[in-house]
CSV table of C-alpha atoms (C1' of nucleotides) in Angstrom, one decimal:
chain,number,residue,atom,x,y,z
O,96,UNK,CA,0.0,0.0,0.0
O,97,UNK,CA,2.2,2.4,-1.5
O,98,UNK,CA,0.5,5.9,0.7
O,99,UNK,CA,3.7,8.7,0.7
O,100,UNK,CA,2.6,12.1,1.7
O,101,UNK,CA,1.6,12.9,5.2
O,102,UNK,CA,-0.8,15.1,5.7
O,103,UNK,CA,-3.3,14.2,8.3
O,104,UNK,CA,-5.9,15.9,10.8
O,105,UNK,CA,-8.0,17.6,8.3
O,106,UNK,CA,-9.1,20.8,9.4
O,107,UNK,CA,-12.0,20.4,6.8
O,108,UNK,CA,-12.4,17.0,5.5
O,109,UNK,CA,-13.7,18.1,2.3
O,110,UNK,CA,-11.7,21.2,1.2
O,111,UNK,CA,-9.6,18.9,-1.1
O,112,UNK,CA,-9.5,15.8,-2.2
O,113,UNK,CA,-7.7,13.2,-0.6
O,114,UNK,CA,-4.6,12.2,-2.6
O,115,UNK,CA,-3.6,8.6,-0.6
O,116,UNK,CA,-5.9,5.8,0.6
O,117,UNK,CA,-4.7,7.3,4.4
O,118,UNK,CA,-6.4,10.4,3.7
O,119,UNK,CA,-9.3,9.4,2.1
O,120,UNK,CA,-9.8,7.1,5.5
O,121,UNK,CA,-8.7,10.0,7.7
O,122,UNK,CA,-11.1,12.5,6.1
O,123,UNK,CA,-14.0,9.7,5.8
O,124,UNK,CA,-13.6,8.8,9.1
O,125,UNK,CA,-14.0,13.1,10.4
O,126,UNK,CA,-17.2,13.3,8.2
O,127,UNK,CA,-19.0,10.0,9.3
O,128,UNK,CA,-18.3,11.0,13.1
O,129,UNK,CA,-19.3,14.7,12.3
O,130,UNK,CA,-22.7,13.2,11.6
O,131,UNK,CA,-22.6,10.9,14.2
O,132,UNK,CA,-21.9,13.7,16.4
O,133,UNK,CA,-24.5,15.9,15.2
O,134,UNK,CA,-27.3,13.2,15.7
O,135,UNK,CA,-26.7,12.6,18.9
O,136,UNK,CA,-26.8,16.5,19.5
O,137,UNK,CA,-30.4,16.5,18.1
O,138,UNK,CA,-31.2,14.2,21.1
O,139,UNK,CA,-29.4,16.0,23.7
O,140,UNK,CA,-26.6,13.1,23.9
O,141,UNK,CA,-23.1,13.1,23.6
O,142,UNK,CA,-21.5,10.0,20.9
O,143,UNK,CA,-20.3,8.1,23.9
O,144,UNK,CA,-24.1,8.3,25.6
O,145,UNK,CA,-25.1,7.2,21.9
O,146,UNK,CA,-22.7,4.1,22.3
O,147,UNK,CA,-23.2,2.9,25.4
O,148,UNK,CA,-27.1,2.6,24.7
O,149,UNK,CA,-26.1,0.5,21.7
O,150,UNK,CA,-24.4,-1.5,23.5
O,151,UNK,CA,-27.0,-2.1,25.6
O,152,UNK,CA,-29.4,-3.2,22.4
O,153,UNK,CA,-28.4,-6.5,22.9
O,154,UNK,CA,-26.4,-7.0,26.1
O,155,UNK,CA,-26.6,-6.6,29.5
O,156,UNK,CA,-23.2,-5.7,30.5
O,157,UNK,CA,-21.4,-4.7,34.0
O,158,UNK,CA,-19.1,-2.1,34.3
O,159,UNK,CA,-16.0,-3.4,33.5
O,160,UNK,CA,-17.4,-5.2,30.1
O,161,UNK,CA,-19.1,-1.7,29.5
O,162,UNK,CA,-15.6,-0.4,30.1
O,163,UNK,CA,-13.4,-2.7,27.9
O,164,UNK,CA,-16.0,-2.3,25.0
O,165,UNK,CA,-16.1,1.3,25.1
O,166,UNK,CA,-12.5,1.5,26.1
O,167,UNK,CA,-12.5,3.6,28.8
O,168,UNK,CA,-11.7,3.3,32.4
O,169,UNK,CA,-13.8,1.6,34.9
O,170,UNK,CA,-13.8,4.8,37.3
O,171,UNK,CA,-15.1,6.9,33.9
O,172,UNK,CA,-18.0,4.6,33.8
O,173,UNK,CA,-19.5,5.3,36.8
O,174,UNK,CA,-19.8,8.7,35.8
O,175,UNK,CA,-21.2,7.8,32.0
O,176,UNK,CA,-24.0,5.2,33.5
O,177,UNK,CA,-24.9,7.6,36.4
O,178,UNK,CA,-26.2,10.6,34.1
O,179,UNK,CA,-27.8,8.0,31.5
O,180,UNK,CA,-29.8,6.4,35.0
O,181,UNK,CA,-30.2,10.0,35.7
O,182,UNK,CA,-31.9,11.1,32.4
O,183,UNK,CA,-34.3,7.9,32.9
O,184,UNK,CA,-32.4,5.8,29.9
O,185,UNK,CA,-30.5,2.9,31.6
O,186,UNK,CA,-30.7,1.3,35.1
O,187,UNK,CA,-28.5,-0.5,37.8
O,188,UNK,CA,-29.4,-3.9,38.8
O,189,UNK,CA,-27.6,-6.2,41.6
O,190,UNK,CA,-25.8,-9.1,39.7
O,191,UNK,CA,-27.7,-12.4,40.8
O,192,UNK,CA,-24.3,-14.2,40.5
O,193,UNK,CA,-22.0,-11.8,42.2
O,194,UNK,CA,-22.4,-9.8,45.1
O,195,UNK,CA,-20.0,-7.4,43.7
O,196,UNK,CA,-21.4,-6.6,40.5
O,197,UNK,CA,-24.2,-5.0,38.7
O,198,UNK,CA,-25.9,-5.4,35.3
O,199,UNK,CA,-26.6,-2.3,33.4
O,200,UNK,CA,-29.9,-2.6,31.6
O,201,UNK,CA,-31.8,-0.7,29.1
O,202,UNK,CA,-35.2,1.3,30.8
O,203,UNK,CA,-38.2,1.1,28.0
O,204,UNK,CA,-37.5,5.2,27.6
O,205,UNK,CA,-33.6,4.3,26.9
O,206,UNK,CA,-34.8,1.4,24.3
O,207,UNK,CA,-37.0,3.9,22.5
O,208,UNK,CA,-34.1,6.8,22.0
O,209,UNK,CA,-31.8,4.6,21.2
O,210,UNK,CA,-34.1,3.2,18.5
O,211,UNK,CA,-34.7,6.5,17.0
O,212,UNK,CA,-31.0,7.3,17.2
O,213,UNK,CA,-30.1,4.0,15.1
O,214,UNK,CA,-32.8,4.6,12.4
O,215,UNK,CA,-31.7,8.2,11.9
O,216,UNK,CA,-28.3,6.4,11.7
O,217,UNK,CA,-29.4,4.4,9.3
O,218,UNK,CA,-31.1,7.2,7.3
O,219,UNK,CA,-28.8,10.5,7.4
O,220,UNK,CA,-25.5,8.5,6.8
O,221,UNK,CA,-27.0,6.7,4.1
O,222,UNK,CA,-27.7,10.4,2.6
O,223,UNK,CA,-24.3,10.9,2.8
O,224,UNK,CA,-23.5,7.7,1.0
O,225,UNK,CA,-26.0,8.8,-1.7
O,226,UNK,CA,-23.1,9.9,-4.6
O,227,UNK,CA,-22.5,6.2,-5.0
O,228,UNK,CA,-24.6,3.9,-7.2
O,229,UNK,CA,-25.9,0.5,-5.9
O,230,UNK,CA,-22.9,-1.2,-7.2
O,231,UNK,CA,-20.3,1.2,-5.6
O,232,UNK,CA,-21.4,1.1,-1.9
O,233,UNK,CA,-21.3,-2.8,-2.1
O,234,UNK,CA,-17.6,-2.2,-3.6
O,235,UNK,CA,-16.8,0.0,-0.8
O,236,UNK,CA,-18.3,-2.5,2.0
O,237,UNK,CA,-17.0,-5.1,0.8
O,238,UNK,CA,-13.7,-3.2,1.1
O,239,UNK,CA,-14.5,-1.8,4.7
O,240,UNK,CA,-14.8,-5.5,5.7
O,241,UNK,CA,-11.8,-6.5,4.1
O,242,UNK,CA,-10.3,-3.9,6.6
O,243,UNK,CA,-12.3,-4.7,9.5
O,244,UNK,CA,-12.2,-8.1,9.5
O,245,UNK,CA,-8.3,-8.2,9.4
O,246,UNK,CA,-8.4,-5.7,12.8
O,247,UNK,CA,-10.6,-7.9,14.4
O,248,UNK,CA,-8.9,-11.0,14.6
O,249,UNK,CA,-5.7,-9.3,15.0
O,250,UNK,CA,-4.0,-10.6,12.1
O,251,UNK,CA,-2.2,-7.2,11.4
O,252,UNK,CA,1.8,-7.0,11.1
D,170,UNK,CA,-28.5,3.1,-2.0
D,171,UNK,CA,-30.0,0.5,0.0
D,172,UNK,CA,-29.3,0.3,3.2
D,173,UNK,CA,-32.1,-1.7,5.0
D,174,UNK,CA,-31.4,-2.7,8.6
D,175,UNK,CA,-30.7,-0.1,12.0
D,176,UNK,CA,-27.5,-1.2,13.3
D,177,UNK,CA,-25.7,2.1,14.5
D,178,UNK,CA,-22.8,2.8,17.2
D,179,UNK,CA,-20.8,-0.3,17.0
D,180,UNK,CA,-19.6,-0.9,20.6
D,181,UNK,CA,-16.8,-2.7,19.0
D,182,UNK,CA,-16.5,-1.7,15.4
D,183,UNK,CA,-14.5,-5.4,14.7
D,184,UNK,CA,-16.6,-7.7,16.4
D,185,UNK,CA,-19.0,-8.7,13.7
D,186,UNK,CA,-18.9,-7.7,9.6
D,187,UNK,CA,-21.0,-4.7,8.6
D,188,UNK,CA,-24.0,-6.0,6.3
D,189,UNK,CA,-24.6,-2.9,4.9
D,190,UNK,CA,-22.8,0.1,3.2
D,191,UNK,CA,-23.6,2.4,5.9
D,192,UNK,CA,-22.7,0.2,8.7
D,193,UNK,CA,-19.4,-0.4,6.9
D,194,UNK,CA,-19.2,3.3,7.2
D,195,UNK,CA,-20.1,3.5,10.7
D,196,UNK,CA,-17.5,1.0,12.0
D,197,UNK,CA,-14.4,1.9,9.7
D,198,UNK,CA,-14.9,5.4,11.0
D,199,UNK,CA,-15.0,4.1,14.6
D,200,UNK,CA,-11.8,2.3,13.5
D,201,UNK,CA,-9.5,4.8,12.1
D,202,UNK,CA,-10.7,7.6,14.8
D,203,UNK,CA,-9.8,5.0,17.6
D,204,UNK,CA,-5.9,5.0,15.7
D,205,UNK,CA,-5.9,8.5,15.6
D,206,UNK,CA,-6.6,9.3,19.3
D,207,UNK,CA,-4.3,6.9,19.8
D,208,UNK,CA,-1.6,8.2,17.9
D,209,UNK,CA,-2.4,11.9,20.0
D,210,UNK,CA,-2.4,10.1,23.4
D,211,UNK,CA,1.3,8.7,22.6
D,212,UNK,CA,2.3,12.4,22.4
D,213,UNK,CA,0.2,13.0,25.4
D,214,UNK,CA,-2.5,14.8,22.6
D,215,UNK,CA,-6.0,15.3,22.8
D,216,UNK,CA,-7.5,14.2,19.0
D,217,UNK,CA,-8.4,18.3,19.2
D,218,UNK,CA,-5.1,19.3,19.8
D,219,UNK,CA,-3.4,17.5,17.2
D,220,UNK,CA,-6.5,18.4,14.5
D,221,UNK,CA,-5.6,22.7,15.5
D,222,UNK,CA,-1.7,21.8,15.2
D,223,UNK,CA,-2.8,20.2,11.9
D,224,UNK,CA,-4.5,23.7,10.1
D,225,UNK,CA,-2.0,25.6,11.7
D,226,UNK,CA,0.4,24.0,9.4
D,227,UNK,CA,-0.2,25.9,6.2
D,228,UNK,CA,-2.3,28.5,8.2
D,229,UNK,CA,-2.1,31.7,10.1
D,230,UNK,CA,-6.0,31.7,11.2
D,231,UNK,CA,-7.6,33.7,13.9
D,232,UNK,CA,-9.9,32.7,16.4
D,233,UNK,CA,-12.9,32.8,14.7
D,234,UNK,CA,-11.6,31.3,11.5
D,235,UNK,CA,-10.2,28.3,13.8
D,236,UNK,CA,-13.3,27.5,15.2
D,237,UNK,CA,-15.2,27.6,12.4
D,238,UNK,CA,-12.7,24.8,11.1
D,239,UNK,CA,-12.6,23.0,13.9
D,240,UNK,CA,-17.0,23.3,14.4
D,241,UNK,CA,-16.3,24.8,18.0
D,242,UNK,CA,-17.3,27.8,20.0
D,243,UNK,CA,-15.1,30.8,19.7
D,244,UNK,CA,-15.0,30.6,23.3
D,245,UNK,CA,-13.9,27.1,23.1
D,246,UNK,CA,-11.0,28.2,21.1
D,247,UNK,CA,-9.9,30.6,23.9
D,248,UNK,CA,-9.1,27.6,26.4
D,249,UNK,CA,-7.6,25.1,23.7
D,250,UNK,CA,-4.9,27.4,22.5
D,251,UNK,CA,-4.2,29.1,25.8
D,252,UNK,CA,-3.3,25.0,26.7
D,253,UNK,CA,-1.6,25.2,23.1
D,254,UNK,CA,0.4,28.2,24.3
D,255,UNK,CA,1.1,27.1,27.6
D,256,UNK,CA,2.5,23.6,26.5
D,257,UNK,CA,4.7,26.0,23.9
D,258,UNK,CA,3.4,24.0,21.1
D,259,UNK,CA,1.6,27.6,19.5
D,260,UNK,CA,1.8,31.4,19.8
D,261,UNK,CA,-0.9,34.5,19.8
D,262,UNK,CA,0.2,37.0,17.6
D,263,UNK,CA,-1.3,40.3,17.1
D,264,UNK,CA,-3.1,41.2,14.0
D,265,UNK,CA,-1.5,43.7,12.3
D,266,UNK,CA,-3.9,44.9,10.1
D,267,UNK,CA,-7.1,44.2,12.7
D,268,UNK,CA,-6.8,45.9,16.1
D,269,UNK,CA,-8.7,43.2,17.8
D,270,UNK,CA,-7.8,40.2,16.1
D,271,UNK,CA,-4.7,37.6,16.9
D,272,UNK,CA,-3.3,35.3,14.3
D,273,UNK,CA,-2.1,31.6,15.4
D,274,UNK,CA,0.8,30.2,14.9
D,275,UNK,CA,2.7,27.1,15.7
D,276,UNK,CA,6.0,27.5,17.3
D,277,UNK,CA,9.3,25.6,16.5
D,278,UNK,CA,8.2,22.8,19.0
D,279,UNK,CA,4.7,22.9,17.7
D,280,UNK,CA,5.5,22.4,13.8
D,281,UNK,CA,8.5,19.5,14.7
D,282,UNK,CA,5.6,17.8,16.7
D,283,UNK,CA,2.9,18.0,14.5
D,284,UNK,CA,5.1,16.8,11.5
D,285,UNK,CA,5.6,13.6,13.7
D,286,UNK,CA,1.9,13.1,14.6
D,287,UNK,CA,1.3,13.2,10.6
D,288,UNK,CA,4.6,10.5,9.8
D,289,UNK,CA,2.6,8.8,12.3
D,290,UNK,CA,-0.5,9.3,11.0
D,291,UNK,CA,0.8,8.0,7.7
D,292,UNK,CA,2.4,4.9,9.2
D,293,UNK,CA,-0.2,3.2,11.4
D,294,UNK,CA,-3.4,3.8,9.4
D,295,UNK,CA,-1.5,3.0,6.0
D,296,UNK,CA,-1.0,-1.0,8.6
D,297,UNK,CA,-4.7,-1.4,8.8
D,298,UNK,CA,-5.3,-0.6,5.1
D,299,UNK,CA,-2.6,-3.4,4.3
D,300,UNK,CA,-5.2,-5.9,4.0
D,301,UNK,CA,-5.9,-4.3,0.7
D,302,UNK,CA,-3.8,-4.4,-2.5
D,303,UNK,CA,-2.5,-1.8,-3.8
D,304,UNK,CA,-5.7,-1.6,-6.5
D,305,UNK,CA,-8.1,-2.1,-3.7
D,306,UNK,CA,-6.6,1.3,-1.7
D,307,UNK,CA,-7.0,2.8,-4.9
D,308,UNK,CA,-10.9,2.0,-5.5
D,309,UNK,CA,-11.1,2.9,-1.6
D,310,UNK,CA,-9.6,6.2,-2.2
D,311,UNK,CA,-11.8,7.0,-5.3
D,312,UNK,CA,-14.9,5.7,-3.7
D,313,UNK,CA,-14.3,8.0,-0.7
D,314,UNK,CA,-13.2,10.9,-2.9
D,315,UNK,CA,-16.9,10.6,-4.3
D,316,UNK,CA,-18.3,10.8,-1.0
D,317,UNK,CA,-16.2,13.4,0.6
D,318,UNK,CA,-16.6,15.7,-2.4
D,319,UNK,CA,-20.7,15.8,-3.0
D,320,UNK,CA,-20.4,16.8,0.2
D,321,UNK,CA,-18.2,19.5,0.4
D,322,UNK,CA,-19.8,20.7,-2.5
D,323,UNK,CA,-23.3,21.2,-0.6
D,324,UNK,CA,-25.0,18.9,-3.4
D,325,UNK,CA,-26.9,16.5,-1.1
D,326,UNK,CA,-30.2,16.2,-1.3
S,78,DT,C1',-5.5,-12.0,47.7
S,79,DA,C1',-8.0,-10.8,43.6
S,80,DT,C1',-12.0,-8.7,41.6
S,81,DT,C1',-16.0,-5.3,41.0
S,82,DG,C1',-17.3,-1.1,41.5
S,83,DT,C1',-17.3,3.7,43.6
S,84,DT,C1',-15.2,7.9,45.4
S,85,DA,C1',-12.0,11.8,45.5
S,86,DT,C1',-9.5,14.6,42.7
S,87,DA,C1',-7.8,17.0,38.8
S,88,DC,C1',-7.7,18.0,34.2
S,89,DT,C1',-9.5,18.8,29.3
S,90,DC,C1',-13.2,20.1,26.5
S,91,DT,C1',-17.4,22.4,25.5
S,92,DA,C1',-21.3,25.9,25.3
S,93,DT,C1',-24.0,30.1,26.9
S,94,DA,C1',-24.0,34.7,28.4
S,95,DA,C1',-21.8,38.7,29.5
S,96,DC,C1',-18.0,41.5,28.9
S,97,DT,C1',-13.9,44.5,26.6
S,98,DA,C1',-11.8,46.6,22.9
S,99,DT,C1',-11.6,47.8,18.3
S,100,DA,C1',-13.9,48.9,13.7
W,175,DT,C1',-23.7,49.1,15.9
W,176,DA,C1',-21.0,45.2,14.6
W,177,DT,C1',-17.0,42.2,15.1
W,178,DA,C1',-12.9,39.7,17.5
W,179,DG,C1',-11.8,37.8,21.4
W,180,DT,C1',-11.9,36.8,26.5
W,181,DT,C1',-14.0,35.8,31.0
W,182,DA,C1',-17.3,33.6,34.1
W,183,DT,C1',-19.7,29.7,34.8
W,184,DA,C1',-21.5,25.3,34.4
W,185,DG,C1',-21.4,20.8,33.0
W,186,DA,C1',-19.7,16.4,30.5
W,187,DG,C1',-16.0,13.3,29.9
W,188,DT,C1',-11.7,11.2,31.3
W,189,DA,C1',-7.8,9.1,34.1
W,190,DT,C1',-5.2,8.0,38.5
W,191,DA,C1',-5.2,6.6,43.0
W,192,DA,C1',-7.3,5.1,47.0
W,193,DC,C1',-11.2,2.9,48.9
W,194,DA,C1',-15.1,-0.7,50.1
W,195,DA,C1',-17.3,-4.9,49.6
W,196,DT,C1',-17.4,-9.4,47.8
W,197,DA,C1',-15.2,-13.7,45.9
DNA sequence: TATTGTTATACTCTATAACTATA
DNA sequence: TATAGTTATAGAGTATAACAATA
């Protein structure tokens, strides 16, 4: 991956065009998150808020699981899950298991934002993704993956 | 561009493949933002800090011009180049033509860091895009260079 | 002893509103 | 009056270190 110039941190990630594969990644990355961002603004929630509801889609985490997927530290957890518990969207429950720990659980007003926040996901980022045809979004998935999957398993030099 | 199922804020943007384009989107963004805080916290960096070194490079903005670059506040610009200033990374210089405005600058320190925030930059997202070949970074590039541009061109629907 | 979670503390980052100084 | 920038204030987010309770 031949990528020579640096030139990274894009002020505005669409003032020019990206001229490697780095920047073109780097200035993808600032757009998707600036949307990201801005969604979760609309609903009065910070990106990291956003996350830790999705997480809680389809898990029912404790702290420290919340804190290795979210990669943060435990302590900065406590803070994060207090003012979601505050604002009504998740809850604390006593671990059955463990006296020690808790489970963090989605409350029915939590489920519903964080609902609304994934469809808009859905919607305003594919907007974005709107200059490419059909064809060219599967190209660039399939590409994404390629990237992903290689992360994942830790399979990188 | 279809993009059927709600699947946003991947707790762990590796864990499972993306089945849709904007998904794909979601968690490479995820990905290469992780690498670049990263790459700030080695130099003891917030993401912010490094992205104001990075205008500043071929820049001599004032405040307002800055935060309009960086989407902030001008009053959040006041506290994230005084910590600039005090860390002797930038300097305030008075306007000379503009009794009231400053103009930005990076000192010595400030350009030799920021040139080795970019080499890193370069380096360690250029290792996760080595799953591709060469010819795939390229298709990458040009798919996000469609993207990037319809958008800073205002023509979204 | 080790693990789970919280607390105390300090710092960065951010916005709103009010202010100063210059144009 | 309008513009460039700062200050005052409040709050979110984060990490480190020390702590309590349970395993």
């Amino acid at each position: 991956m031949p990528t020579p110039t640096p030139m990274p941190t894009p002020d505005d990630p669409a003032l020019d065009e990206p001229h490697t594969t780095v920047d073109a990644l780097v200035q993808l990355s600032f757009l998707i998150q600036g949307e990201l961002a801005r969604i979760a603004a609309d609903h009065d929630l910070s990106l990291i808020q956003v996350r830790l509801l999705g997480i809680l889609r389809d898990r029912r985490p404790g702290m420290l699981e919340l804190a290795r997927h979210l990669d943060l530290d435990k302590s900065s957890m406590t803070g994060l899950v207090t003012r979601a518990e505050k604002r009504g969207l998740v809850r604390r429950e006593r671990s059955p298991h463990d006296g020690r720990g808790i489970l963090v659980t989605l409350t029915p007003a939590g489920t519903t934002l964080v609902n609304t926040c994934a469809q808009q996901v859905q919607a305003r980022i594919a907007i974005l993704a709107t200059p490419l045809t059909t064809r060219e979004g599967d190209q660039l998935r399939l590409l994404a993956t390629k990237l992903l999957t290689a992360h994942g398993e830790g399979l990188l030099p």
